[in-house]
Amino acid sequence: MKSCGVSLPAAASAATRSIGVAGNDDEKMASAKATEIEKDFPKLTAQEKDCLAGIDSTLFGFHGLQEDGARTKALLLKAVSCFEGHILKAEGKVDPGVFCQLGHFNLLLEDYQKALSAYQRYFSLQSDYWKNAAFLYGLGMVYFHYNAFQWAIKAFQEVLYIDPSFSRAKEIHLRLGLMFKVITDYESSLKVCMMAGTDKKVLLEKIFVK
């Protein structure tokens, strides 16, 4: 058999160089892609990150009533853009909490489709999602918006189960009462409405008029 003219050490060395070149090319492509993503998406300042740290689904329906409502909305839009850029750059290696926060921000912006998508990603990645009351509340609000009452009821009940003193507990009771009424479970409707109390006129108007 004729020799191909290349010794094994030489072939190995050539293969190593080839792999090295390919590896460098991949790294360059990944770096270029990351740079493009960074150019396309804005970055949050330290002050903006501090502001966002205190924002979650429990502010739904109220952030627009503040004097700086317009600025809050602008910050949320910027945050959504930044988070989406981070997710693209990470290429699948994303902390589940990022999706949860993204869900909160989209919920506050009333972009329910994006909120649901982000919450579902968090649900699939975070094994102990059921411990996160703000997540369950946000998910329940999205289901409520889409009239998926059975799912919304389940999410809201889980919130009350893990955190009976949840900041929006009375509102949850009222929403549960409304949903039970719609599905003709009048006994449960009356029960949860009584638990919510009768001195929450603002919440009643918000739920039944909106």
mmCIF file of C-alpha atoms in Angstrom, residues 63 119 133 197:
data_model
loop_
_atom_site.group_PDB
_atom_site.id
_atom_site.type_symbol
_atom_site.label_atom_id
_atom_site.label_comp_id
_atom_site.label_asym_id
_atom_site.label_seq_id
_atom_site.Cartn_x
_atom_site.Cartn_y
_atom_site.Cartn_z
ATOM 1 C CA HIS A 63 -47.705 51.866 38.746
ATOM 2 C CA TYR A 119 -43.805 32.996 33.115
ATOM 3 C CA ALA A 133 -46.002 34.124 45.484
ATOM 4 C CA GLY A 197 -64.461 42.165 53.422
#
